[in-house]
Coordinates of C-alpha atoms (C1' of nucleotides) in Angstrom, one line a residue:
Chain A
M1 CA 75.3 112.7 86.8
L2 CA 72.9 112.6 89.7
K3 CA 74.0 113.3 93.2
K4 CA 73.1 109.9 94.5
E5 CA 75.0 108.2 91.7
R6 CA 78.1 110.2 92.7
Q7 CA 77.7 109.2 96.3
E8 CA 77.3 105.6 95.4
Y9 CA 80.5 105.8 93.4
I10 CA 82.3 107.4 96.2
L11 CA 81.2 104.7 98.7
Q12 CA 82.3 102.0 96.3
Q13 CA 85.7 103.6 95.9
I14 CA 86.1 103.8 99.6
N15 CA 85.0 100.2 100.2
R16 CA 87.4 99.1 97.6
H17 CA 90.5 101.2 98.5
N18 CA 89.8 102.2 102.1
K19 CA 90.3 105.8 101.2
V20 CA 89.6 108.5 98.6
L21 CA 91.2 111.9 97.9
S22 CA 88.9 114.8 97.2
A23 CA 91.1 115.9 94.4
D24 CA 90.9 112.5 92.6
L25 CA 87.2 112.4 93.0
C26 CA 86.6 115.8 91.6
T27 CA 88.5 115.0 88.4
K28 CA 86.9 111.5 88.1
L29 CA 83.4 112.8 88.6
A30 CA 84.0 116.1 86.8
V31 CA 82.5 118.3 89.5
S32 CA 83.9 121.1 91.6
E33 CA 85.8 120.3 94.8
D34 CA 83.1 121.9 96.8
T35 CA 80.6 119.4 95.5
V36 CA 82.8 116.5 96.4
R37 CA 83.4 118.0 99.8
R38 CA 79.7 118.4 100.3
D39 CA 79.1 114.8 99.3
L40 CA 81.7 113.5 101.6
H41 CA 80.4 115.6 104.4
E42 CA 76.9 114.2 103.9
L43 CA 78.1 110.6 103.8
A44 CA 80.1 111.2 106.9
G45 CA 77.0 112.6 108.5
D46 CA 75.2 109.4 107.8
G47 CA 78.1 107.5 109.4
K48 CA 78.9 105.8 106.1
I49 CA 82.5 107.0 105.9
L50 CA 85.0 108.8 107.9
K51 CA 85.8 112.3 106.7
V52 CA 89.3 113.5 107.0
H53 CA 91.3 116.5 105.8
G54 CA 91.7 116.0 102.0
G55 CA 89.4 113.1 101.5
A56 CA 87.7 110.3 103.4
L57 CA 88.4 106.9 104.9
S58 CA 86.5 103.7 105.4
N59 CA 85.0 103.8 108.9
T60 CA 85.0 100.0 109.2
L61 CA 88.7 100.0 109.8
Y62 CA 88.9 102.3 112.8
Q63 CA 86.1 101.4 115.2
D64 CA 87.7 101.6 118.6
T65 CA 86.3 100.0 121.6
Q66 CA 85.6 102.2 124.5
G67 CA 83.9 101.1 127.7
E68 CA 83.1 102.9 130.9
I69 CA 85.9 104.3 132.8
Y70 CA 86.1 103.9 136.5
A71 CA 86.3 107.1 138.5
R72 CA 86.1 109.3 135.5
Q73 CA 85.7 112.5 137.5
E74 CA 88.8 112.0 139.5
K75 CA 90.8 111.1 136.5
A76 CA 89.6 114.3 134.8
I77 CA 91.1 116.3 137.6
I78 CA 94.3 114.4 137.4
A79 CA 94.4 114.9 133.7
A80 CA 94.1 118.7 134.1
K81 CA 97.1 118.8 136.4
A82 CA 99.2 116.6 134.3
V83 CA 98.6 118.7 131.2
S84 CA 100.0 121.7 133.0
L85 CA 103.5 120.1 132.7
F86 CA 103.3 119.9 128.9
E87 CA 105.2 122.4 126.8
E88 CA 105.5 123.0 123.1
G89 CA 107.7 120.5 121.3
M90 CA 108.2 118.1 124.2
Y91 CA 108.9 114.5 123.8
I92 CA 106.5 112.8 126.2
M93 CA 106.6 109.1 127.1
V94 CA 103.3 107.7 128.1
G95 CA 102.3 104.4 129.6
G96 CA 98.9 102.7 129.5
G97 CA 95.9 102.5 131.8
T98 CA 92.7 104.5 131.9
T99 CA 94.1 107.4 133.9
V100 CA 96.7 108.0 131.3
R101 CA 94.1 107.7 128.6
E102 CA 92.0 110.4 130.2
I103 CA 95.0 112.7 130.2
L104 CA 95.5 112.1 126.6
K105 CA 92.0 113.1 125.8
I106 CA 92.4 116.6 127.2
V107 CA 95.9 117.5 126.2
P108 CA 95.7 120.9 124.5
R109 CA 95.5 120.5 120.8
D110 CA 97.4 123.6 120.0
L111 CA 100.7 122.3 121.4
R112 CA 102.9 120.4 119.1
L113 CA 104.0 117.3 121.0
I114 CA 105.8 114.1 120.2
F115 CA 104.5 111.1 122.1
I116 CA 106.4 107.9 122.6
T117 CA 104.6 104.9 123.9
V118 CA 104.6 101.1 124.0
N119 CA 100.9 100.9 124.5
L120 CA 98.5 100.2 121.7
A121 CA 95.5 101.8 123.2
S122 CA 97.4 105.0 124.0
A123 CA 98.8 105.2 120.5
T124 CA 95.3 104.7 119.0
E125 CA 93.9 107.4 121.1
L126 CA 96.6 109.8 120.2
L127 CA 96.1 109.2 116.5
N128 CA 92.7 110.8 116.8
Y129 CA 94.4 114.2 117.2
T130 CA 96.5 116.0 114.7
N131 CA 99.4 118.0 115.9
Y132 CA 101.0 115.1 117.6
E133 CA 103.5 112.7 116.3
V134 CA 103.2 109.2 117.7
I135 CA 106.1 106.8 118.0
L136 CA 105.3 103.3 118.9
L137 CA 108.1 101.3 120.3
G138 CA 107.5 97.8 119.1
G139 CA 108.2 94.3 120.5
K140 CA 106.3 91.3 121.7
V141 CA 102.9 92.3 122.7
S142 CA 101.6 91.2 126.1
R143 CA 98.0 90.0 125.7
H144 CA 96.7 91.0 129.1
T145 CA 98.1 94.5 129.3
R146 CA 98.1 95.3 125.6
F147 CA 101.5 96.8 125.5
C148 CA 104.9 95.8 124.1
T149 CA 107.2 94.0 126.4
G150 CA 110.3 91.9 126.2
G151 CA 113.9 92.5 125.4
D152 CA 113.2 94.3 122.1
T153 CA 111.1 96.9 123.8
I154 CA 113.6 97.5 126.6
M155 CA 116.3 97.9 124.0
N156 CA 114.2 100.3 122.0
L157 CA 113.5 102.3 125.1
A158 CA 117.2 102.5 125.8
D159 CA 117.6 104.2 122.5
V160 CA 115.3 107.1 123.2
R161 CA 115.3 110.1 125.5
A162 CA 112.0 111.8 126.6
D163 CA 111.6 115.1 128.4
L164 CA 108.7 113.8 130.5
C165 CA 107.2 110.5 131.4
I166 CA 103.6 110.1 132.4
L167 CA 103.3 106.9 134.3
G168 CA 100.2 105.3 135.7
T169 CA 100.7 102.8 138.5
N170 CA 98.8 100.1 140.3
A171 CA 100.4 100.6 143.7
I172 CA 102.1 103.4 145.4
D173 CA 103.4 103.8 148.9
A174 CA 105.5 106.6 150.6
E175 CA 108.1 104.0 151.9
A176 CA 108.0 101.4 149.2
G177 CA 107.6 103.7 146.2
I178 CA 105.7 102.4 143.1
S179 CA 105.3 98.7 142.4
D180 CA 103.3 96.3 140.2
S181 CA 102.2 92.7 140.2
D182 CA 103.1 92.0 136.6
Y183 CA 106.7 91.2 136.0
E184 CA 106.8 92.3 132.4
S185 CA 105.2 95.6 133.1
V186 CA 107.7 96.3 135.7
Q187 CA 110.6 95.8 133.4
V188 CA 109.1 98.1 130.8
K189 CA 108.2 100.8 133.4
K190 CA 111.7 100.8 134.8
A191 CA 113.1 101.3 131.3
M192 CA 110.6 104.1 130.7
I193 CA 111.7 105.9 133.8
K194 CA 115.4 105.5 132.9
S195 CA 114.8 107.0 129.4
S196 CA 113.0 110.1 130.7
E197 CA 114.4 113.4 132.0
R198 CA 111.5 113.8 134.5
V199 CA 108.8 111.4 135.6
A200 CA 105.3 112.1 136.7
V201 CA 103.3 109.4 138.4
V202 CA 99.5 109.7 138.1
T203 CA 97.1 107.8 140.3
I204 CA 93.8 108.1 142.0
S205 CA 94.1 108.5 145.8
E206 CA 92.5 105.2 146.3
K207 CA 95.7 103.5 145.4
L208 CA 97.9 105.5 147.9
G209 CA 99.5 103.3 150.5
S210 CA 99.4 100.0 148.6
V211 CA 102.3 97.7 147.7
E212 CA 102.6 95.0 145.1
R213 CA 105.0 92.2 144.5
F214 CA 107.5 93.8 142.2
H215 CA 109.3 97.1 142.9
I216 CA 109.6 99.6 140.2
S217 CA 111.1 102.8 141.8
P218 CA 111.4 104.5 145.1
M219 CA 109.5 107.8 145.6
N220 CA 112.7 109.9 145.3
G221 CA 113.3 108.4 141.9
L222 CA 110.2 110.3 140.7
D223 CA 109.7 114.0 140.1
Y224 CA 105.9 114.6 140.4
L225 CA 103.0 112.8 142.0
I226 CA 99.6 113.7 140.7
T227 CA 96.3 112.7 142.3
E228 CA 92.9 114.2 142.3
L229 CA 93.4 115.5 145.9
P230 CA 94.7 119.1 146.6
P231 CA 98.5 119.1 147.3
A232 CA 97.8 120.2 150.9
H233 CA 95.8 117.1 151.7
E234 CA 97.2 115.2 154.6
A235 CA 97.2 111.9 152.8
L236 CA 99.9 113.3 150.5
Q237 CA 102.3 114.8 153.1
D238 CA 104.4 111.7 153.4
Y239 CA 105.0 111.8 149.7
A240 CA 105.8 115.5 149.5
K241 CA 109.1 114.9 151.2
S242 CA 110.5 112.9 148.3
C243 CA 108.8 114.4 145.3
E244 CA 106.8 117.4 144.1
V245 CA 103.1 116.9 144.7
L246 CA 100.6 118.5 142.3
Chain B
M1 CA 50.4 107.4 75.0
L2 CA 48.8 105.9 78.0
K3 CA 50.0 106.4 81.5
K4 CA 50.6 102.7 82.0
E5 CA 52.7 102.5 78.9
R6 CA 54.8 105.4 80.0
Q7 CA 55.5 103.9 83.4
E8 CA 56.3 100.6 81.7
Y9 CA 58.8 102.3 79.5
I10 CA 60.3 104.2 82.5
L11 CA 60.7 100.9 84.4
Q12 CA 62.4 99.3 81.4
Q13 CA 64.8 102.2 81.1
I14 CA 65.7 102.0 84.7
N15 CA 66.3 98.3 84.6
R16 CA 68.5 98.7 81.6
H17 CA 70.5 101.7 82.7
N18 CA 70.0 101.8 86.4
K19 CA 69.0 105.4 86.1
V20 CA 66.8 107.9 84.3
L21 CA 66.8 111.6 84.1
S22 CA 63.5 113.4 84.2
A23 CA 64.5 115.7 81.4
D24 CA 65.3 112.8 79.0
L25 CA 62.1 111.1 79.7
C26 CA 60.0 114.2 79.1
T27 CA 61.4 114.7 75.6
K28 CA 61.3 110.9 74.8
L29 CA 57.8 110.6 76.0
A30 CA 56.7 114.0 74.7
V31 CA 55.0 115.0 77.9
S32 CA 55.5 117.8 80.4
E33 CA 58.1 117.5 83.2
D34 CA 55.3 117.5 85.7
T35 CA 53.8 114.4 84.3
V36 CA 57.1 112.6 84.3
R37 CA 57.6 113.7 87.8
R38 CA 54.3 112.4 88.8
D39 CA 55.0 109.1 87.2
L40 CA 58.3 108.7 89.0
H41 CA 56.7 109.8 92.2
E42 CA 54.0 107.1 91.8
L43 CA 56.5 104.4 90.9
A44 CA 58.6 105.3 93.9
G45 CA 55.6 105.1 96.1
D46 CA 55.1 101.5 95.0
G47 CA 58.8 100.9 95.8
K48 CA 59.6 100.1 92.3
I49 CA 62.3 102.7 91.8
L50 CA 64.2 105.2 93.9
K51 CA 63.3 108.8 93.2
V52 CA 66.0 111.3 93.5
H53 CA 66.4 114.9 92.6
G54 CA 66.6 115.1 88.8
G55 CA 65.5 111.6 88.0
A56 CA 65.4 108.2 89.5
L57 CA 67.6 105.2 90.2
S58 CA 67.2 101.5 90.4
N59 CA 66.5 100.5 94.0
T60 CA 68.3 97.2 93.7
L61 CA 71.7 98.9 93.8
Y62 CA 71.0 101.0 96.7
Q63 CA 70.2 98.5 99.4
D64 CA 73.3 96.3 99.4
T65 CA 75.6 98.9 100.8
Q66 CA 74.2 98.5 104.3
G67 CA 76.5 95.6 105.2
E68 CA 78.7 96.1 108.1
I69 CA 81.8 95.3 106.3
Y70 CA 81.7 95.6 102.6
A71 CA 81.6 92.2 100.8
R72 CA 81.8 90.3 104.1
Q73 CA 80.7 87.1 102.4
E74 CA 83.5 87.2 99.8
K75 CA 86.0 88.0 102.5
A76 CA 84.9 85.0 104.5
I77 CA 85.6 82.7 101.6
I78 CA 89.0 84.3 101.2
A79 CA 89.7 83.9 104.8
A80 CA 89.0 80.2 104.7
K81 CA 91.4 79.7 101.8
A82 CA 94.2 81.7 103.5
V83 CA 93.9 79.8 106.7
S84 CA 94.6 76.6 104.8
L85 CA 98.2 77.8 104.4
F86 CA 98.7 78.1 108.2
E87 CA 100.7 75.5 110.0
E88 CA 101.6 74.9 113.6
G89 CA 104.3 77.2 114.9
M90 CA 104.5 79.4 111.9
Y91 CA 105.7 82.9 112.0
I92 CA 103.1 84.9 110.0
M93 CA 103.5 88.5 108.9
V94 CA 100.2 90.3 108.4
G95 CA 99.2 93.7 107.0
G96 CA 96.1 95.7 107.6
G97 CA 92.8 96.2 105.9
T98 CA 89.4 94.6 106.4
T99 CA 90.2 91.6 104.3
V100 CA 93.1 90.7 106.5
R101 CA 91.0 91.3 109.6
E102 CA 88.4 88.9 108.5
I103 CA 91.1 86.3 108.1
L104 CA 92.4 86.9 111.6
K105 CA 88.9 86.3 112.9
I106 CA 88.6 82.8 111.6
V107 CA 92.1 81.5 112.1
P108 CA 91.9 78.1 113.9
R109 CA 92.4 78.7 117.6
D110 CA 94.1 75.4 118.2
L111 CA 97.2 76.3 116.2
R112 CA 100.0 77.9 118.0
L113 CA 101.1 80.8 115.8
I114 CA 103.3 83.8 116.0
F115 CA 102.1 86.9 114.3
I116 CA 104.2 89.8 113.2
T117 CA 102.6 93.0 112.2
V118 CA 103.1 96.8 112.0
N119 CA 99.4 97.4 112.1
L120 CA 97.7 98.5 115.3
A121 CA 94.2 97.3 114.5
S122 CA 95.5 93.9 113.4
A123 CA 97.6 93.5 116.6
T124 CA 94.6 94.5 118.7
E125 CA 92.4 92.0 117.0
L126 CA 94.9 89.2 117.5
L127 CA 95.2 90.0 121.2
N128 CA 91.6 88.8 121.6
Y129 CA 92.7 85.3 121.1
T130 CA 95.0 83.2 123.3
N131 CA 97.3 80.8 121.6
Y132 CA 98.9 83.4 119.5
E133 CA 102.0 85.4 120.2
V134 CA 101.9 88.9 118.7
I135 CA 105.0 90.9 117.8
L136 CA 104.4 94.5 116.9
L137 CA 107.2 96.2 114.9
G138 CA 107.3 99.8 116.1
G139 CA 108.2 103.1 114.5
K140 CA 106.5 106.3 113.7
V141 CA 102.8 105.8 113.4
S142 CA 101.1 107.1 110.3
R143 CA 97.9 108.8 111.3
H144 CA 95.8 108.0 108.3
T145 CA 96.7 104.4 107.9
R146 CA 97.3 103.6 111.5
F147 CA 100.3 101.5 111.1
C148 CA 104.0 102.0 111.7
T149 CA 106.0 103.5 109.0
G150 CA 109.3 105.2 108.4
G151 CA 112.9 104.1 108.5
D152 CA 112.6 102.5 112.0
T153 CA 109.9 100.2 110.8
I154 CA 111.7 99.2 107.6
M155 CA 114.8 98.4 109.6
N156 CA 112.9 96.4 112.2
L157 CA 111.3 94.5 109.3
A158 CA 114.7 93.8 107.9
D159 CA 115.7 92.1 111.1
V160 CA 112.9 89.5 111.0
R161 CA 112.1 86.5 108.9
A162 CA 108.5 85.2 108.6
D163 CA 107.4 82.0 107.0
L164 CA 104.4 83.5 105.4
C165 CA 103.1 87.0 104.7
I166 CA 99.4 87.7 104.3
L167 CA 99.1 90.9 102.3
G168 CA 96.0 92.8 101.5
T169 CA 96.2 95.1 98.5
N170 CA 94.3 98.0 97.0
A171 CA 95.1 97.3 93.5
I172 CA 96.3 94.3 91.5
D173 CA 96.8 93.6 87.9
A174 CA 98.3 90.7 86.0
E175 CA 100.8 92.9 84.2
A176 CA 101.5 95.6 86.7
G177 CA 101.4 93.4 89.8
I178 CA 100.3 95.0 93.0
S179 CA 100.3 98.7 93.7
D180 CA 99.0 101.3 96.1
S181 CA 98.3 105.0 96.2
D182 CA 100.1 105.6 99.5
Y183 CA 103.8 106.0 99.4
E184 CA 104.5 105.0 103.0
S185 CA 102.4 101.9 102.8
V186 CA 104.3 100.9 99.7
Q187 CA 107.6 101.1 101.4
V188 CA 106.4 99.0 104.3
K189 CA 104.8 96.4 102.1
K190 CA 107.9 96.0 100.1
A191 CA 109.9 95.4 103.3
M192 CA 107.3 92.9 104.4
I193 CA 107.5 90.9 101.2
K194 CA 111.3 90.9 101.5
S195 CA 111.2 89.5 105.0
S196 CA 108.9 86.7 104.2
E197 CA 109.6 83.3 102.9
R198 CA 106.4 83.1 101.0
V199 CA 103.8 85.8 100.2
A200 CA 100.0 85.4 99.8
V201 CA 98.0 88.3 98.4
V202 CA 94.4 88.4 99.4
T203 CA 91.9 90.6 97.6
I204 CA 88.2 90.5 96.5
S205 CA 87.9 90.0 92.8
E206 CA 86.5 93.5 92.3
K207 CA 90.0 94.8 92.6
L208 CA 91.5 92.6 89.9
G209 CA 92.8 94.6 87.0
S210 CA 93.3 97.9 88.9
V211 CA 96.5 99.9 89.1
E212 CA 97.5 102.6 91.5
R213 CA 100.3 105.2 91.6
F214 CA 103.1 103.3 93.3
H215 CA 104.3 99.9 92.3
I216 CA 104.9 97.3 95.1
S217 CA 105.7 94.0 93.5
P218 CA 105.3 92.2 90.1
M219 CA 103.0 89.1 90.2
N220 CA 106.0 86.7 90.0
G221 CA 107.3 88.1 93.2
L222 CA 104.3 86.7 94.9
D223 CA 103.5 83.1 95.8
Y224 CA 99.8 82.9 96.2
L225 CA 96.8 84.9 95.0
I226 CA 93.7 84.4 97.0
T227 CA 90.3 85.7 95.9
E228 CA 86.7 84.6 96.5
L229 CA 86.6 83.1 93.0
P230 CA 87.3 79.4 92.3
P231 CA 90.9 79.0 90.9
A232 CA 89.5 77.9 87.5
H233 CA 87.7 81.2 87.0
E234 CA 88.7 82.9 83.8
A235 CA 89.4 86.2 85.4
L236 CA 92.3 84.5 87.3
Q237 CA 94.0 82.8 84.3
D238 CA 96.3 85.6 83.6
Y239 CA 97.5 85.6 87.2
A240 CA 97.9 81.8 87.3
K241 CA 101.0 82.0 85.0
S242 CA 103.1 83.9 87.5
C243 CA 101.8 82.6 90.9
E244 CA 99.7 79.9 92.5
V245 CA 96.0 80.8 92.5
L246 CA 93.9 79.5 95.4
Chain C
dA1 C1' 107.4 130.4 110.5
dG2 C1' 105.5 130.6 105.9
dA3 C1' 103.4 128.5 101.8
dA4 C1' 100.2 125.4 99.8
dA5 C1' 96.2 122.8 100.2
dA6 C1' 91.9 122.1 102.1
dC7 C1' 88.2 124.0 104.3
dC8 C1' 84.0 126.8 105.4
dT9 C1' 80.5 130.5 104.8
dG10 C1' 77.6 133.1 102.2
dC11 C1' 75.9 134.1 97.9
dA12 C1' 73.9 133.6 93.2
dC13 C1' 71.6 131.1 89.8
dA14 C1' 69.6 127.5 87.5
dA15 C1' 67.3 123.3 87.6
dA16 C1' 64.0 120.6 89.9
dC17 C1' 60.3 120.6 92.9
dC18 C1' 55.6 121.3 94.9
dT19 C1' 50.8 123.3 95.2
dG20 C1' 46.7 124.6 93.5
dC21 C1' 43.9 125.3 89.6
dA22 C1' 42.2 125.1 84.9
dT23 C1' 41.8 122.1 81.0
dT24 C1' 41.5 117.9 78.8
dT25 C1' 40.7 113.0 78.7
dT26 C1' 38.8 108.8 80.4
dT27 C1' 35.5 106.3 83.0
dT28 C1' 31.0 105.5 84.8
dA29 C1' 26.3 105.0 85.0
dA30 C1' 21.7 106.7 84.2
Chain D
dT1 C1' 24.2 108.2 74.2
dT2 C1' 25.3 111.4 77.1
dA3 C1' 26.1 113.9 81.3
dA4 C1' 28.4 113.7 85.6
dA5 C1' 32.4 112.1 88.0
dA6 C1' 37.0 110.9 88.1
dA7 C1' 41.5 110.9 86.5
dA8 C1' 45.2 112.7 84.1
dT9 C1' 47.7 116.6 82.3
dG10 C1' 49.7 121.1 81.8
dC11 C1' 50.6 125.6 83.6
dA12 C1' 51.6 129.5 86.8
dG13 C1' 53.6 130.7 91.0
dG14 C1' 56.5 130.2 94.6
dT15 C1' 59.9 127.1 97.2
dT16 C1' 63.7 124.0 97.6
dT17 C1' 67.9 121.8 96.1
dG18 C1' 72.2 121.4 93.9
dT19 C1' 76.1 123.5 92.2
dG20 C1' 79.9 126.6 91.5
dC21 C1' 82.4 130.8 92.9
dA22 C1' 84.5 134.4 95.9
dG23 C1' 86.4 135.4 100.2
dG24 C1' 88.5 134.5 104.3
dT25 C1' 90.0 130.9 107.7
dT26 C1' 92.1 126.6 109.2
dT27 C1' 95.1 122.7 108.6
dT28 C1' 99.0 120.6 107.0
dC29 C1' 103.6 120.2 105.5
dT30 C1' 108.2 121.5 105.4

DNA sequence: AGAAAACCTGCACAAACCTGCATTTTTTAA
DNA sequence: TTAAAAAATGCAGGTTTGTGCAGGTTTTCT
């Protein structure tokens, strides 16, 4: 059997079943595992399949859309600070938004963590990394914000208990606390806070001092505030009274 | 034997078997390996065959795998048929897989539909369209398959009732019914079937007559079988006994 | 935390490959 | 017809490719 033939066969199998196991292939094709591995590696190099531990997957299934992210630099700084709160074996509740997603990208891979989320994009991002378990709390999905909302979700949230919650926010003010303009998000965020031992709010400094229509939580209901500014920055002093600024 | 004759013979062999080995040819034609190699090289230069290490392949096979989604055309036909089952206000349970995704892309936008799914990619796709409500049943997310699995999901599924379930499958056989190689998928698919009034299985005809490790449902547990073939096609007659073929 | 499976790296060896050259066959044209 | 030119073939050599195996490492699962 020629190499190319083998690879055609593999591609066909993947297109048909969306996945193949190295072990299966190596008995079917009667070659060593190394050869199969090399074939898969090569096909993956050409972008024809997606190589994973133990076999390969169809790459047509998992193309995720990623656009430009606003204020990437600042968000990277925030991410680094947030990650310092993570510890082995933690249950971490995460929300949505690009800031949170940046954090997820740089979480140390050697920690074993369990993430709980209601957000589709966050869940998808987390699935790219091994070592994490991902629990998605279901419910009716809000089109605009792409996360689960509604009574089901709130009830599901009530049933869990996380060690830490990483919450992005659209508006934060020393007096008014955090707020949002979307009613459904607010309900979910309140429930997330309630289900978490500690809460860290992450936001770029740009949003400091803004208030939106619906109230989520006062500052003293939160444990950490994380921005890209150094903790000593004057813009943060008002917040430092009611929670720890990182 | 003339050079032209040899090359003629080689082309004939390739058209018949889709491949030739240099070694075979050189004994059959009683010439040195170098000569065979040179012939193959020449034919390949004219684009008549595809030269590979150790022999040559038919070039007709090779070029069709470049499609973005495998068998997109067939899947579009399937999608059109599936959509004919949809009615205003229906609750529709959908699985994952590219076939199902193709269907979701052409669902008429003017129907108001409520979709229920455990699959992140399907949910994300559906969110692109207004007019639909999307309910995502949560649980632990399986990394490989990117949908929710485990006891939570099964229990969530038990709590809902859909009018119609659109189920992709990796393997289907008139005797053995539908099956899959992934244990977790199987559990979820079983629950999906159980929670649905009617079930439509969608698959490209290529998969007809294949069986995988784990059994999901016999054919008579399903209501519709949808392939790209016309219902009268002989390959479908065995299936027509136990369910409606579209 | 420990075992099993999958992985990678380097190595060895055979098969296939290429290059250049000598030999044979075919073609061309005087 | 025959000699020169051109093409085709086979061979020697050195190179590349494909494959399997040994070993040590990483990943996964429990």
